[in-house]
XYZ file of N, CA and C in Angstrom:
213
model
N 46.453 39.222 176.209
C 47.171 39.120 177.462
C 48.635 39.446 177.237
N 49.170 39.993 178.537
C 50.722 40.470 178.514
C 51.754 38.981 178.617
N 52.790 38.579 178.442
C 53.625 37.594 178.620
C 54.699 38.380 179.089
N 55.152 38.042 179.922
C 56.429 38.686 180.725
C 57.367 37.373 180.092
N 58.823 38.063 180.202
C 60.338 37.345 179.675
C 61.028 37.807 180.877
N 61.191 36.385 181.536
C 61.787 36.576 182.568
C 63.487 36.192 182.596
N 64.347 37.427 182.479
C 65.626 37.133 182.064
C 66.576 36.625 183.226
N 66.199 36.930 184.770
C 66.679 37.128 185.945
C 65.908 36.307 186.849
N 66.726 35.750 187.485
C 65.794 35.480 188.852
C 65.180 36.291 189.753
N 63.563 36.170 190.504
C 63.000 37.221 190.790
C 62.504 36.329 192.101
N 62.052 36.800 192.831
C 61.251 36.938 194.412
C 59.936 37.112 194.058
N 59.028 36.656 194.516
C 57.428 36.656 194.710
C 56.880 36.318 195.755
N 56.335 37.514 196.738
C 56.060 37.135 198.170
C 54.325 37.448 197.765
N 53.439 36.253 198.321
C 52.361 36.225 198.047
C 51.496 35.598 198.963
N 50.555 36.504 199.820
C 49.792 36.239 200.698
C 47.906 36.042 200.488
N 47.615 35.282 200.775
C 45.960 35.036 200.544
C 45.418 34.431 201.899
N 44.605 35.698 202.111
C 44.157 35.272 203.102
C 42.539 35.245 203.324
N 41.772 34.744 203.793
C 39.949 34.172 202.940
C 40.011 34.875 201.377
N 40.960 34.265 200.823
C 40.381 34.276 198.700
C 41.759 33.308 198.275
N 41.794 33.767 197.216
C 43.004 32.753 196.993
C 43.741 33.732 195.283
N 45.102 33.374 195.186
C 45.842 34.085 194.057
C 46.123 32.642 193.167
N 46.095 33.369 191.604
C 46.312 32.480 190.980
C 47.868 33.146 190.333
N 49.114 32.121 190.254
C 50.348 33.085 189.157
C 50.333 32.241 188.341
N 50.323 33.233 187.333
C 51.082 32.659 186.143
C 52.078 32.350 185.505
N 53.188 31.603 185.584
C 54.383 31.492 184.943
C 54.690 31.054 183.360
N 55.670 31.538 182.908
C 56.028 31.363 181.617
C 56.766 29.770 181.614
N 57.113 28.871 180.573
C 57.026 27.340 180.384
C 59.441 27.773 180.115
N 59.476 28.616 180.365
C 60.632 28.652 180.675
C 61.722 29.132 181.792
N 60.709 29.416 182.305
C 61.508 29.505 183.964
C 61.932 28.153 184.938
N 62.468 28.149 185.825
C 62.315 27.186 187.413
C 61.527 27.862 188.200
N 60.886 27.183 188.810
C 59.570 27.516 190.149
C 60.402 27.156 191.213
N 60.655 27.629 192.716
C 60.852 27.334 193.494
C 59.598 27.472 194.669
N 59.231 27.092 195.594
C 58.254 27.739 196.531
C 58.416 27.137 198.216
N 58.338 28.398 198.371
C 58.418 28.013 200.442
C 57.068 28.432 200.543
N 56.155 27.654 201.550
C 54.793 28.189 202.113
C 54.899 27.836 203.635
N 53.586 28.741 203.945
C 53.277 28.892 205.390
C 52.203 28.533 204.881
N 51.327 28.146 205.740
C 49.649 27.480 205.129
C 48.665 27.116 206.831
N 47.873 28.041 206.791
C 47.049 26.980 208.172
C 45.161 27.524 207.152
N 45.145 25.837 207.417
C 43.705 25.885 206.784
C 43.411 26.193 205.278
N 44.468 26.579 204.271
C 44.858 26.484 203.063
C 45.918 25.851 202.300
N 46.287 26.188 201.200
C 47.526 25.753 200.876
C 48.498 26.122 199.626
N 49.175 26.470 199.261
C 49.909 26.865 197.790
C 50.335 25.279 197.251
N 49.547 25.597 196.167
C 49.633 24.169 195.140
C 50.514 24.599 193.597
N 51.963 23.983 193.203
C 52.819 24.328 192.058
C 51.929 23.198 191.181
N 51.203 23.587 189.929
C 50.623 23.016 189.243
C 51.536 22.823 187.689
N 52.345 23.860 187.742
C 53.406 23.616 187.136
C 54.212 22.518 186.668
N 54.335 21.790 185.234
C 55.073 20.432 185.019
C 55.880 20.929 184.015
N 56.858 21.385 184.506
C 57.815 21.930 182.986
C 59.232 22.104 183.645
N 59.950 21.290 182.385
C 61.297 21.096 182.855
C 62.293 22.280 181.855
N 62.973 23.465 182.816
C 63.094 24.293 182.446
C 65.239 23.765 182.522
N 65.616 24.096 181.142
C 67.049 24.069 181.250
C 67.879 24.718 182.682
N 69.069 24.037 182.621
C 69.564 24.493 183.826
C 70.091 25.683 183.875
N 70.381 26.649 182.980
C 70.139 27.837 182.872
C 69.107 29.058 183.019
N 68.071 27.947 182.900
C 66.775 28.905 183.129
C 66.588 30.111 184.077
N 66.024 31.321 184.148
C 66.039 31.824 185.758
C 64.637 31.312 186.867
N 64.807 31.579 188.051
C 63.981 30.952 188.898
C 63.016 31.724 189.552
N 61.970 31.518 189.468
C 61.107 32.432 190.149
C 61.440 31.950 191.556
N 60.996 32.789 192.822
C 61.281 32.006 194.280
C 59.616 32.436 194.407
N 58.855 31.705 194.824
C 57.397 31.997 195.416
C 57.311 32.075 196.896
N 57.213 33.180 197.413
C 56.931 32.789 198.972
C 55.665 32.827 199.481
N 55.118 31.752 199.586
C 53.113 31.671 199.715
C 52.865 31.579 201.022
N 51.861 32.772 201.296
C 51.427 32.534 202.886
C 49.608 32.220 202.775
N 49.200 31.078 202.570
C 47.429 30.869 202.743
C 46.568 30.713 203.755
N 46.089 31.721 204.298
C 45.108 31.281 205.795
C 43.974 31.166 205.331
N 43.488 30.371 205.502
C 42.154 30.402 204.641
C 41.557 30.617 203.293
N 42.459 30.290 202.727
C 42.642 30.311 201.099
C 43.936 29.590 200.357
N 43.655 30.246 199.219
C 44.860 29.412 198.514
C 45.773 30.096 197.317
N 46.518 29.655 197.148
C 47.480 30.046 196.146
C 48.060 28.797 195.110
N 47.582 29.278 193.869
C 47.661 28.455 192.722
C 49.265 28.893 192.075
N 49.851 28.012 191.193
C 51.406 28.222 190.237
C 50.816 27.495 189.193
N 50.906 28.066 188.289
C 50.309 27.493 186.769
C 50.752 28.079 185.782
């Protein structure tokens, strides 16, 4: 598998609609996430405390009928 090095803060607009997305993040970033959700939901499964320097992913999750995983 590839590992991305995320040096910058980045944007992630991510829609699931009947299936669901799984992301993967690296154990040194910040997660941020805004969702829209009817009848699904985006769940940050994510437990990692990233220095305050870290960069931040922004997740923007839209789930209608599905879901969106952060792991």
């Amino acid at each position: 598998s590839i590992k991305a090095k995320i040096k910058d803060d980045v944007v992630i607009n991510a829609k699931a609609i009947f299936g669901g997305i799984d992301i993967l993040v690296p154990d040194d970033v910040a997660v941020k996430v805004k969702s829209n959700s009817v009848f699904g939901g985006v769940a940050n499964k994510k437990d990692n405390k990233p220095s305050e320097k870290a960069p931040t992913i922004y997740i923007n999750g839209t789930a209608i009928f599905g879901g969106i995983d952060i792991k």
